[in-house]
Coordinates of C-alpha atoms and ligand atoms in Angstrom, one line a residue:
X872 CA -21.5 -8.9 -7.8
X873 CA -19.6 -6.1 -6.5
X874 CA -16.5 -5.7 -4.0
X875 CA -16.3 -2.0 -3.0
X876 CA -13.3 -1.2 -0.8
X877 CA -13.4 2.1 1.4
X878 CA -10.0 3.5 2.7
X879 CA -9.1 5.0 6.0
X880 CA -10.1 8.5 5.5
X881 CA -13.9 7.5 4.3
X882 CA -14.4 6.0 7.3
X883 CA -12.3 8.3 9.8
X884 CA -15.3 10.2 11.5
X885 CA -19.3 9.8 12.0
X886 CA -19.8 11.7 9.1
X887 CA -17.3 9.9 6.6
X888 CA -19.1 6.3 7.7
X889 CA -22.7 7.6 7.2
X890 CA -21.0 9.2 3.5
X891 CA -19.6 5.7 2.8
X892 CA -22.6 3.7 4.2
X893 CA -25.3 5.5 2.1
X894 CA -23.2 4.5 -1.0
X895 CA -23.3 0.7 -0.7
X896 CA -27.4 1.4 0.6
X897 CA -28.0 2.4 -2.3
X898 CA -26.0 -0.2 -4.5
X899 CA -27.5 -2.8 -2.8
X900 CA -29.4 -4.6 -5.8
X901 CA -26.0 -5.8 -6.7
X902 CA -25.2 -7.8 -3.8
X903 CA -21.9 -5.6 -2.9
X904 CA -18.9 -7.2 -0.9
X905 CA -17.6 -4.1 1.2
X906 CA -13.9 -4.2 2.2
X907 CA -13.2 -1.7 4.8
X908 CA -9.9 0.1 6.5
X909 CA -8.9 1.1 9.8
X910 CA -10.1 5.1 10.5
X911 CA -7.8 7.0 9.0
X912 CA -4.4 7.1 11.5
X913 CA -5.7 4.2 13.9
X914 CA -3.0 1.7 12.4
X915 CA -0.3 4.0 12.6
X916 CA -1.7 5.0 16.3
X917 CA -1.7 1.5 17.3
X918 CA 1.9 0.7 16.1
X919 CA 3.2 3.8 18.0
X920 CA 1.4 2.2 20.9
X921 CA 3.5 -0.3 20.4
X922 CA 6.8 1.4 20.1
X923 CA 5.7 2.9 23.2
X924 CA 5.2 -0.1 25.2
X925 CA 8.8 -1.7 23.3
X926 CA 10.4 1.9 25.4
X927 CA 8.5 1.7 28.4
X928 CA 6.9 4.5 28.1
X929 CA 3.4 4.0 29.3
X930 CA 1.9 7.3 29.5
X931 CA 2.1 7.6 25.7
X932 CA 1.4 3.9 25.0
X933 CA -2.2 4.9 27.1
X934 CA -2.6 8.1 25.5
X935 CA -2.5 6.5 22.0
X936 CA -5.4 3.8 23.1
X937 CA -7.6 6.4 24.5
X938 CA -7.3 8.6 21.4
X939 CA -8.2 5.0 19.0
X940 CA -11.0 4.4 21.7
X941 CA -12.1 7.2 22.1
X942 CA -12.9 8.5 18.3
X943 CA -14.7 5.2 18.0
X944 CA -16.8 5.8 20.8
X945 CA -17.4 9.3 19.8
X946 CA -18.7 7.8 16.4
X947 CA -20.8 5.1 18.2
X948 CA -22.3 8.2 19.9
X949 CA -23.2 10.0 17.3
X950 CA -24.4 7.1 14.5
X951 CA -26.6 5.4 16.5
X952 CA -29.4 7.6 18.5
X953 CA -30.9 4.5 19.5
X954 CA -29.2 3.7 23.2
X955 CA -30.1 0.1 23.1
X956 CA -28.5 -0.4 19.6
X957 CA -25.3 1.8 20.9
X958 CA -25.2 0.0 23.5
X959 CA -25.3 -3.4 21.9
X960 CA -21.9 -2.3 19.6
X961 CA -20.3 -1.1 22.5
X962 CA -20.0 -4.7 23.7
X963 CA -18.6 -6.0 20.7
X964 CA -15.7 -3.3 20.8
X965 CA -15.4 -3.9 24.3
X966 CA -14.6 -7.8 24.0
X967 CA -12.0 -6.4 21.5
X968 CA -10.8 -4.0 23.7
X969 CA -9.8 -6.4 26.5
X970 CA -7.5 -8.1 23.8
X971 CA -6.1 -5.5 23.1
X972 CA -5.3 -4.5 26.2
X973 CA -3.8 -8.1 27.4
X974 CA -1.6 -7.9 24.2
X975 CA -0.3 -4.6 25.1
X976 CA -0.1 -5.5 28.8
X977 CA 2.5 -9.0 26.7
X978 CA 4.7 -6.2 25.0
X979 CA 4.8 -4.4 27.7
X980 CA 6.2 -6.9 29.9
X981 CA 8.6 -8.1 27.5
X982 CA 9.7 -4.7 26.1
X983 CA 9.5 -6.1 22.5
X984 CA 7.7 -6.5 19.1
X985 CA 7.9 -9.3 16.8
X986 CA 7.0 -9.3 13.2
X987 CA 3.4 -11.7 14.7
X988 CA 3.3 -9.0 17.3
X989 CA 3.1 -6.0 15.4
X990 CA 1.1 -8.2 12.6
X991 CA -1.4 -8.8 15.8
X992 CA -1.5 -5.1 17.0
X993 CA -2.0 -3.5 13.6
X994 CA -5.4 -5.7 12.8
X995 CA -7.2 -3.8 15.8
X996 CA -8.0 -0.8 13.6
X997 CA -10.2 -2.7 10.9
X998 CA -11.4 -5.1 13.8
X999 CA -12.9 -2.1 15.4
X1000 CA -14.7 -0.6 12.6
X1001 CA -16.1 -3.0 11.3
X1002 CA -18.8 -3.9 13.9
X1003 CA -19.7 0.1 13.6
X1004 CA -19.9 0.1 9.7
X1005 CA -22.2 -3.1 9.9
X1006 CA -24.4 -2.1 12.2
X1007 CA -24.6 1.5 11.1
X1008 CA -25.8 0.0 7.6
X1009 CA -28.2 -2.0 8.7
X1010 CA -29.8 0.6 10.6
X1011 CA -30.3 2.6 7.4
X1012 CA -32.4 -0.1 6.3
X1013 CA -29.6 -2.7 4.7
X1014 CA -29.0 -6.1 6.4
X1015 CA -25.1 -6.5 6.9
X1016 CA -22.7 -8.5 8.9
X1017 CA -19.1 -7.8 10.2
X1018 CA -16.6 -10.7 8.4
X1019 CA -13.1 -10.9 10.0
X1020 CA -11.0 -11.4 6.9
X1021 CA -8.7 -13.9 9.4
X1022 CA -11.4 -16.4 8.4
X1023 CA -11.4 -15.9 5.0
X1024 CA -8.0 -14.4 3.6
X1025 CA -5.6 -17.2 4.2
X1026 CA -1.4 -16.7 3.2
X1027 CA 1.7 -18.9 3.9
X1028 CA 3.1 -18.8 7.5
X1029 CA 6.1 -16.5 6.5
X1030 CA 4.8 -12.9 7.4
X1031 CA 8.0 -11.3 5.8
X1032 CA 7.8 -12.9 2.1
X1033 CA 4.0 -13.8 2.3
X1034 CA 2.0 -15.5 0.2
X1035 CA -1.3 -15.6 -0.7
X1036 CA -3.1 -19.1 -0.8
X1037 CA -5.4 -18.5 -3.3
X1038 CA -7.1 -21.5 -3.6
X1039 CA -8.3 -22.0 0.2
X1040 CA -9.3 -18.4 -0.2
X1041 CA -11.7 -18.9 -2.8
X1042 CA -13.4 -21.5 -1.0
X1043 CA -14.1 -19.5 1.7
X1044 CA -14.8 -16.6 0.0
X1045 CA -18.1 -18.9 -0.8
X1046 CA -19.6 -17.8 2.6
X1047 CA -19.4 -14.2 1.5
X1048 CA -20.9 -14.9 -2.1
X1049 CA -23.7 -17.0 0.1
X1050 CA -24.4 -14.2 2.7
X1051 CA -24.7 -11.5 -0.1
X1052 CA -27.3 -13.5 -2.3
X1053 CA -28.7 -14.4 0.8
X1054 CA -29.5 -10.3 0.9
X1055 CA -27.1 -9.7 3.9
X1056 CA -24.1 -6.9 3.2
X1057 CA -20.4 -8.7 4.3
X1058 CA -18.5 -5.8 6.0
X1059 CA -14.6 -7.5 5.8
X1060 CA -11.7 -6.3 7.5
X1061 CA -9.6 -5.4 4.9
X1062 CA -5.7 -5.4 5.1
X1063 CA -5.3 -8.7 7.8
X1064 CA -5.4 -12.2 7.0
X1065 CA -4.4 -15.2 8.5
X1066 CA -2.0 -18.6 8.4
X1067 CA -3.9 -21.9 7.9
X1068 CA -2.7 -22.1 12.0
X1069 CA -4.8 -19.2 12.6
X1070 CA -1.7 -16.7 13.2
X1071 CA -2.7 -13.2 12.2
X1072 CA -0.9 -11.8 9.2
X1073 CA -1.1 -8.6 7.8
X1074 CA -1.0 -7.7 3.8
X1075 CA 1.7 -4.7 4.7
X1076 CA 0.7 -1.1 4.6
X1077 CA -2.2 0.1 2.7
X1078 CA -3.0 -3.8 2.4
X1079 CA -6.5 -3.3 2.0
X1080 CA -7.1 -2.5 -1.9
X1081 CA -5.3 -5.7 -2.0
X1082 CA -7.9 -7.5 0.1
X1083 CA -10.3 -6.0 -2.0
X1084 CA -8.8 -7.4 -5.2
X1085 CA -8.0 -10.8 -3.8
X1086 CA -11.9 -11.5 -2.4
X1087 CA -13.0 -9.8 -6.3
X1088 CA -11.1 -12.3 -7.9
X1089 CA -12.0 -15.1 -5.7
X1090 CA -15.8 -14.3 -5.9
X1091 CA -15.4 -13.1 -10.0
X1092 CA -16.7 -10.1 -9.3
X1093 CA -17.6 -7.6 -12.0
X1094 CA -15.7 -4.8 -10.6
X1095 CA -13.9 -4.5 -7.7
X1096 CA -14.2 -0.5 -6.5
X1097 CA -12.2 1.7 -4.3
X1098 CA -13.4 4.5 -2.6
X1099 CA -11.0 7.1 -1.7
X1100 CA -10.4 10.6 -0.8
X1101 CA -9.5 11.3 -4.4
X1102 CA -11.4 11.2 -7.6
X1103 CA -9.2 8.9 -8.8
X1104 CA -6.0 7.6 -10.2
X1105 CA -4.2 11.8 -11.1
X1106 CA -1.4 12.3 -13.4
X1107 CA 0.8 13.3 -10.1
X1108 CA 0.1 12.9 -6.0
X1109 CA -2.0 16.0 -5.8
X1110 CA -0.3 17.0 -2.4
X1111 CA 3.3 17.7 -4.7
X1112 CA 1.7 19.3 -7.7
X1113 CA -2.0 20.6 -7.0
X1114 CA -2.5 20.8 -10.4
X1115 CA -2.4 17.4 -10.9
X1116 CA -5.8 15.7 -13.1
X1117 CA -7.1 12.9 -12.9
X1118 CA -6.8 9.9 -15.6
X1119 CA -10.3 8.7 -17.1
X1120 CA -8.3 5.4 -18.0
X1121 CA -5.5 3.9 -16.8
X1122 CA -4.0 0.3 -18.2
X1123 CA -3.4 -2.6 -15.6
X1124 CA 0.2 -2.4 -16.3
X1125 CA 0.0 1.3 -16.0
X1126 CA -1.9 1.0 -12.5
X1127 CA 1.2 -1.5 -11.4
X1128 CA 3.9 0.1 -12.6
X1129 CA 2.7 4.2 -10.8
X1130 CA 1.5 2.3 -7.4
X1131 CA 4.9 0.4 -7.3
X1132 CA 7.0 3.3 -7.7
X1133 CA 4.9 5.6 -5.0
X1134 CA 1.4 6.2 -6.2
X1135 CA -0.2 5.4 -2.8
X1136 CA -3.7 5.7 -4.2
X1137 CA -3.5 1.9 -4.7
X1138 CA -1.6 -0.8 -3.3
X1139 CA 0.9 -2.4 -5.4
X1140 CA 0.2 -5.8 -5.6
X1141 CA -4.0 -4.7 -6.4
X1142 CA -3.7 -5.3 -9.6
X1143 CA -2.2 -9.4 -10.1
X1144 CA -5.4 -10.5 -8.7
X1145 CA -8.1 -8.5 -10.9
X1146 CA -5.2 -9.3 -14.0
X1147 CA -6.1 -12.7 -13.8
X1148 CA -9.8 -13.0 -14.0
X1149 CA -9.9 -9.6 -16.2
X1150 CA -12.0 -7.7 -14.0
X1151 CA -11.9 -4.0 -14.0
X1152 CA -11.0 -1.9 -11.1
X1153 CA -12.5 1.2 -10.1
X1154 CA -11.2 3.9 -8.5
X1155 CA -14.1 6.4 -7.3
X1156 CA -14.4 9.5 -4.5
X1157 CA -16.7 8.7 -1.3
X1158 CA -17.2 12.5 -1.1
X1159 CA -17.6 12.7 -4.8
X1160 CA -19.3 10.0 -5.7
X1161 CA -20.9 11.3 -8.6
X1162 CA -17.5 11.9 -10.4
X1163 CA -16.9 9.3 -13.0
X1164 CA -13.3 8.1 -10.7
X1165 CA -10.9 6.0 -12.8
X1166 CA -11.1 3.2 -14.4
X1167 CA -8.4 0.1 -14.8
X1168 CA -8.2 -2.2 -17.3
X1169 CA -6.4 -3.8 -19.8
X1170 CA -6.5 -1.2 -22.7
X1171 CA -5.7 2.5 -21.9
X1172 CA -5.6 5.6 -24.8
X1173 CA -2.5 5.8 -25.5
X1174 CA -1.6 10.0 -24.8
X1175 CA 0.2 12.1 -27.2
X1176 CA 2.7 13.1 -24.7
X1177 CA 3.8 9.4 -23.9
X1178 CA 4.2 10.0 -20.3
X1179 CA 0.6 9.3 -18.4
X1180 CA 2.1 10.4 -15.1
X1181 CA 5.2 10.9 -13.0
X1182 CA 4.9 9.4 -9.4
X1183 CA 7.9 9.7 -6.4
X1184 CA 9.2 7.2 -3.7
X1185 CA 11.2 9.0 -0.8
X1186 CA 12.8 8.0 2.1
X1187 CA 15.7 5.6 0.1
X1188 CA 18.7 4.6 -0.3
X1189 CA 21.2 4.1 -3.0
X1190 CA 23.8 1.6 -2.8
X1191 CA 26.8 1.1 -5.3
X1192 CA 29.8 -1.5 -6.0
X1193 CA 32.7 0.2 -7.8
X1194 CA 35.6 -0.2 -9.6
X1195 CA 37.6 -0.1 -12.8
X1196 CA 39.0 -4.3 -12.0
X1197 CA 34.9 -5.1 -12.3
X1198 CA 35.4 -5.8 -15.9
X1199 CA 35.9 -9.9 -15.7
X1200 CA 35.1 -10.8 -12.5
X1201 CA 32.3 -13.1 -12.9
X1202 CA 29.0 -12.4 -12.2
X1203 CA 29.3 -9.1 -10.1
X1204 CA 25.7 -8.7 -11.1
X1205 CA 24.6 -12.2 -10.1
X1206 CA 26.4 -12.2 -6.8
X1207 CA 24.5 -9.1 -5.9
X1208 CA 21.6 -10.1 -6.1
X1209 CA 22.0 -13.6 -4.8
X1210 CA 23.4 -11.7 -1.8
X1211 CA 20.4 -9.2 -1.4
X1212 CA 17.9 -12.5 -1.5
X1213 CA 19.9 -14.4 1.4
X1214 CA 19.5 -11.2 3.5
X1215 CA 15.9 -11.1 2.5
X1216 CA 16.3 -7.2 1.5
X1217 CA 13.9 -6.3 -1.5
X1218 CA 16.0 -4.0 -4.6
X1219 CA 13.2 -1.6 -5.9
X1220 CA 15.7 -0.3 -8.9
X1221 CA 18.8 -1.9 -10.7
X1222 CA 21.7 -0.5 -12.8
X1223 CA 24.6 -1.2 -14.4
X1224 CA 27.2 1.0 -16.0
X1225 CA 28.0 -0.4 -19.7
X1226 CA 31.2 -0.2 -19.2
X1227 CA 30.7 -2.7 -16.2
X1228 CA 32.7 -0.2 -13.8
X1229 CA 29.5 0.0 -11.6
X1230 CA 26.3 -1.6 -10.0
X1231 CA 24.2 0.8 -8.2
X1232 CA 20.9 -0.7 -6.5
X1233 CA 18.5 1.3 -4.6
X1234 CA 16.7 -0.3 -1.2
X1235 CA 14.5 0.8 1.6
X1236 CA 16.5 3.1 4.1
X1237 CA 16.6 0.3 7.0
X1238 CA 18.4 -2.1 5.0
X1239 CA 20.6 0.8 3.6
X1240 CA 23.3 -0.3 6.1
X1241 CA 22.6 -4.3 6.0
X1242 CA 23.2 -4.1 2.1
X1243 CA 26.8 -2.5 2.0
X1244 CA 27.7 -4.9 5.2
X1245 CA 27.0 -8.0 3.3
X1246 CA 27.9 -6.9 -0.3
X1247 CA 31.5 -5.7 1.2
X1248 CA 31.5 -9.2 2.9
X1249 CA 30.9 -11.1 -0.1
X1250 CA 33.1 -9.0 -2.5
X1251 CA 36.0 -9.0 0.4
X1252 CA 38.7 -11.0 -2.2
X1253 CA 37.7 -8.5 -4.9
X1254 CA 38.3 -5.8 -2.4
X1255 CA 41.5 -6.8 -1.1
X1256 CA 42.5 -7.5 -4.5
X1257 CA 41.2 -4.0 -5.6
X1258 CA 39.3 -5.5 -8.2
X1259 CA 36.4 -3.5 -6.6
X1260 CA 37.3 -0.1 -5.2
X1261 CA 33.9 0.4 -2.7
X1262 CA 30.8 0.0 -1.7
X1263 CA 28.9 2.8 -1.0
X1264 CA 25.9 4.3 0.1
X1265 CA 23.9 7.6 -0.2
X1266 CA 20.7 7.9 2.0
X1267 CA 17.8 10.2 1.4
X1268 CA 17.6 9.8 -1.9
X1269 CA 14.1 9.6 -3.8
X1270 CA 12.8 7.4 -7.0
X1271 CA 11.3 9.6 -9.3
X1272 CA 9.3 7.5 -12.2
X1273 CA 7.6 8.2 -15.5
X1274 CA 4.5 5.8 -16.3
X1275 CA 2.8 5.3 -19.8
X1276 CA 2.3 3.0 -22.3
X1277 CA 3.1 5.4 -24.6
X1278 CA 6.5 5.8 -23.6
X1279 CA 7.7 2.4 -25.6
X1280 CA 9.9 3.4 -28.2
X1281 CA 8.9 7.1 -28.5
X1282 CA 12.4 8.5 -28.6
X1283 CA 13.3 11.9 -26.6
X1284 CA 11.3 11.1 -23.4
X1285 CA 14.7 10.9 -21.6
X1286 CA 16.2 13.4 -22.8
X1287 CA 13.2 15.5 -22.4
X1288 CA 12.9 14.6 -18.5
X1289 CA 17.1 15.0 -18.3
X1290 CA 16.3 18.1 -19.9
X1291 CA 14.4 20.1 -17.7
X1292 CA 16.0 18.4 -14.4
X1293 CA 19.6 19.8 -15.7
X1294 CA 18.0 23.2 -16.2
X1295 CA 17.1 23.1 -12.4
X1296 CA 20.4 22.0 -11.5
X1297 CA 19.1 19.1 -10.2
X1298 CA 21.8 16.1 -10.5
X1299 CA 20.7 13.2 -11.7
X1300 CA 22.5 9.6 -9.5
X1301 CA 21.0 7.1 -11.3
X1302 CA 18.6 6.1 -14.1
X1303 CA 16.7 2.9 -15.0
X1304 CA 14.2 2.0 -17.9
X1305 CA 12.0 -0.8 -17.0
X1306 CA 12.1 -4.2 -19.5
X1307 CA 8.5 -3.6 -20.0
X1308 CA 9.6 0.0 -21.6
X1309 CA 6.3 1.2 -19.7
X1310 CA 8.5 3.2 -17.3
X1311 CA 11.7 5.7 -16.7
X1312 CA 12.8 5.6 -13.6
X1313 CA 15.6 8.4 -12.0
X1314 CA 16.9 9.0 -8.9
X1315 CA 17.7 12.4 -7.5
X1316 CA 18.3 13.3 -3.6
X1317 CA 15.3 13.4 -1.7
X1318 CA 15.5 17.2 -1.7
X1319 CA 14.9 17.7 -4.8
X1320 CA 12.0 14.9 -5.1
X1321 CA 9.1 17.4 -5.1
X1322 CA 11.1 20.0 -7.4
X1323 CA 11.3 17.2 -9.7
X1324 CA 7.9 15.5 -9.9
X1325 CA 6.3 19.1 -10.2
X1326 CA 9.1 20.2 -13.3
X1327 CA 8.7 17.1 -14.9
X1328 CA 4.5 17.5 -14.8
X1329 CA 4.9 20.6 -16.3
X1330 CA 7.6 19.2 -19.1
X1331 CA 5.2 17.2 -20.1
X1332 CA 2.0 18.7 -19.8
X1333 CA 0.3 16.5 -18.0
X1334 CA -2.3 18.8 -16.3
X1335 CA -3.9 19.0 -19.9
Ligands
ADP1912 P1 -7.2 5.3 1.5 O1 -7.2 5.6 2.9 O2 -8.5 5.6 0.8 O3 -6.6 4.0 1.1 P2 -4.7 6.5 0.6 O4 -4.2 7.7 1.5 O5 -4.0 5.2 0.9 O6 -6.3 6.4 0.8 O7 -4.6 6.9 -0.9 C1 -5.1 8.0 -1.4 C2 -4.1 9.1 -1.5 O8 -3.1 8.8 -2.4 C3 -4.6 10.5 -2.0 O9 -5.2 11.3 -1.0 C4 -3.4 11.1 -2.7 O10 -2.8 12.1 -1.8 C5 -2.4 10.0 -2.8 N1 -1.8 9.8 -4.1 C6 -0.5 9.7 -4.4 N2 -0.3 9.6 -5.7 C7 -1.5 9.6 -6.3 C8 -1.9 9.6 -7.7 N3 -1.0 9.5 -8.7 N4 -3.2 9.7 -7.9 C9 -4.1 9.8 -6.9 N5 -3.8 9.9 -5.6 C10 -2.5 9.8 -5.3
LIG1913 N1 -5.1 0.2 7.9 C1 -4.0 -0.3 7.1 C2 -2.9 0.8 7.0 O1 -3.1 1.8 7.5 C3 -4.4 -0.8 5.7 C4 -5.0 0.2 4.8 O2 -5.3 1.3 5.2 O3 -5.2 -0.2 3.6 O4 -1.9 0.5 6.4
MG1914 MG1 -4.6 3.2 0.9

């Protein structure tokens, strides 16, 4: 057994579905599970529906529904010839579209978005393929049915810190092993899930590979595949350095680590799953599909250059504690971090001057301003006592990190990267090397992100 995910851009358009479709038709013998995503831009068209309807402005807010209904009538249209069978998908969307139009008519009226709100507005996109994929496949000969992952994916009430619950997962995910030896295709929503109260969560952005790997490991699947737009997992995002390759083999930890710090080719919390029952993941192109893709798995070649790739996160900020009176006041570190928790804000990368004179932690950009507010607040003795001189923040600032195995204790990868980056005149605010030495992480300004990723590819030859 198989689960093949496909991502928003192989199913955006008529001809993308009938590309991805023909795939699992002709895998069929071994009994895939498909996963599928929204059409490419529907989630992010349905949220900005949303903000519309928070502002009141409800032109836009029924422009953006018209586009989302609209491109999935147009690939109705043109996938199914046959009127009655058009006809009869058309009235599964529409029962989805009068929800979706009461829920917007609920923002609307109260000019806000909770976290269940959004959570509920974002799962229209895979709820609205799905029915099209289904039916489109078992047109071409394949039996399939649409599965709303609500029913099957099942985490902890808490949509901010959610969990999954794996074990009521797996018993559901029984009706999905059933159906596919029973010769029917599931076609799951990917990316939405649900509390055990039936309150629909979401997996966060790009949430899908990670329904993908969740249902793989509940089922044991052999492999667990996603189809992208991309031949696979590259030694660099191919839109900052076109000359980017891509990796035959990557290692789990390897495939963590890159997708963590910015690869977006995968979600980051893919790989836990498939890590616990050992199952490989595949990463393959739906308008390549002939290309051997990538494979993840435990072992990975270990390259001669040390560094495999060199991936980027923008759009963050860097916050730091200062000051020369640090040295003996207990636990600056501790009380940092205790103090990011309570506030529920999630530190992506940690340092600590030696010398103990600084702490510098990096966050998303909206908690930029939440973090210094409660740091200064719980360091306010140590400020007034000018044991600590500030806390500070710099915005715009961009992660920029160096994945291999290969990287543990190879001496010079540093100073290598350092290196060329000085050359540019590109300064350098912060630096981390992960426990698991599997990483280098720096931070620059988010300016000089691209310049960086693309020096540092060349530094290290990684197109070859
Ligand atoms: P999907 O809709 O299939 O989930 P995504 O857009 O989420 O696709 O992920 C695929 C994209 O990830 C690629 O088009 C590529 O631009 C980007 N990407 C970023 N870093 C990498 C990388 N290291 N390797 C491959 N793709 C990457
Ligand atoms: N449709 C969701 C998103 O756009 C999930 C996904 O694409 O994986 O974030
Ligand atoms: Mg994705």
């Amino acid at each position: 057994m198989v689960v093949v995910k496909f991502g928003g851009t192989s199913v955006g358009a008529p001809t993308q579905i009938d590309q991805a479709a023909r795939i699992v038709f002709e895998m069929r013998e071994q009994k895939p599970i498909v996963v599928v995503s929204a059409m490419g831009g529907v989630t992010d068209a349905l949220l900005q529906a949303g903000e519309a309807a928070v502002t009141g402005q409800t032109r836009v807010r029924e422009d953006k529904l018209w586009e989302i209904r609209s491109r999935h009538d147009q690939a109705i249209n043109e996938l199914f010839k046959d009127r009655s069978v058009a006809v009869s998908v058309q009235d599964t969307e529409r029962i989805i579209w009068e929800e979706i139009q009461k829920v917007f008519t609920g923002v609307s009226l109260l000019r806000e978005m909770s976290t269940r709100s959004r959570d509920l507005i974002s799962s229209f996109g895979e709820r609205l393929v799905i029915p099209i994929f289904a039916q489109y496949l078992t047109s071409l000969g394949q039996d399939a049915t649409p599965i709303d992952a609500r029913e099957i994916v099942i985490t902890s009430e808490e949509s901010e810190f959610l969990l999954v619950d794996f074990e009521e997962t797996r018993k559901r995910c029984q009706k999905l092993v059933k159906m596919a030896k029973a010769g029917t295709v599931p076609i799951v929503t990917g990316f939405i899930c649900s509390t055990p109260a039936g309150i629909t969560t979401t997996l966060g952005r790009g949430g899908s590979d990670y329904t993908a790997s969740i249902i793989g490991s509940c089922v044991k699947a052999q492999e667990i595949q996603i189809w992208t737009d991309v031949s696979g997992v590259m030694t660099a995002d191919p839109r900052i350095v076109p000359e980017a390759r891509v990796l035959d083999r990557v290692s789990y930890k390897e495939a963590a680590e890159m997708s963590y710090f910015g690869a977006k080719v995968l979600h980051p919390q893919t790989i836990m799953p498939a890590v616990d029952e050992s199952i490989p993941i595949r990463i393959k192109n739906t308008f390549v599909p002939d290309a051997p893709g990538t494979l993840i798995s435990a072992e990975t070649p270990v390259r001669q250059y040390n560094v495999k790739t060199v991936t980027s996160i923008t759009g963050v900020t860097l916050v730091s504690v200062e000051g020369r009176g640090m040295i003996g006041v207990p636990g600056v570190a501790g009380r940092v971090f205790t103090t990011t928790a309570r506030h529920r804000i999630s530190v992506l990368m940690f340092s600590q001057g030696s010398s103990e004179q600084h702490i510098s932690l990096v966050v998303n950009r909206q908690d930029g301003d939440q973090t210094v507010k409660a740091l200064k607040r719980e360091f306010e003795a140590e400020i007034e006592r000018r044991r600590i001189d500030r806390v500070a923040s710099i915005s715009d600032i961009a992660i920029i990190a160096l994945v291999g195995e290969g990287i543990k204790g190879v001496p010079g990868v540093a100073a290598r990267a350092f290196g060329v980056l000085g050359t540019a005149s590109i300064n350098i605010l912060m630096i981390a090397q992960g426990s698991s030495e599997l990483n280098l992480s720096i931070v620059v300004r988010q300016k000089d992100a691209h310049r960086a990723v693309q020096l540092i590819h060349e530094a290290f030859e990684l197109n070859k």
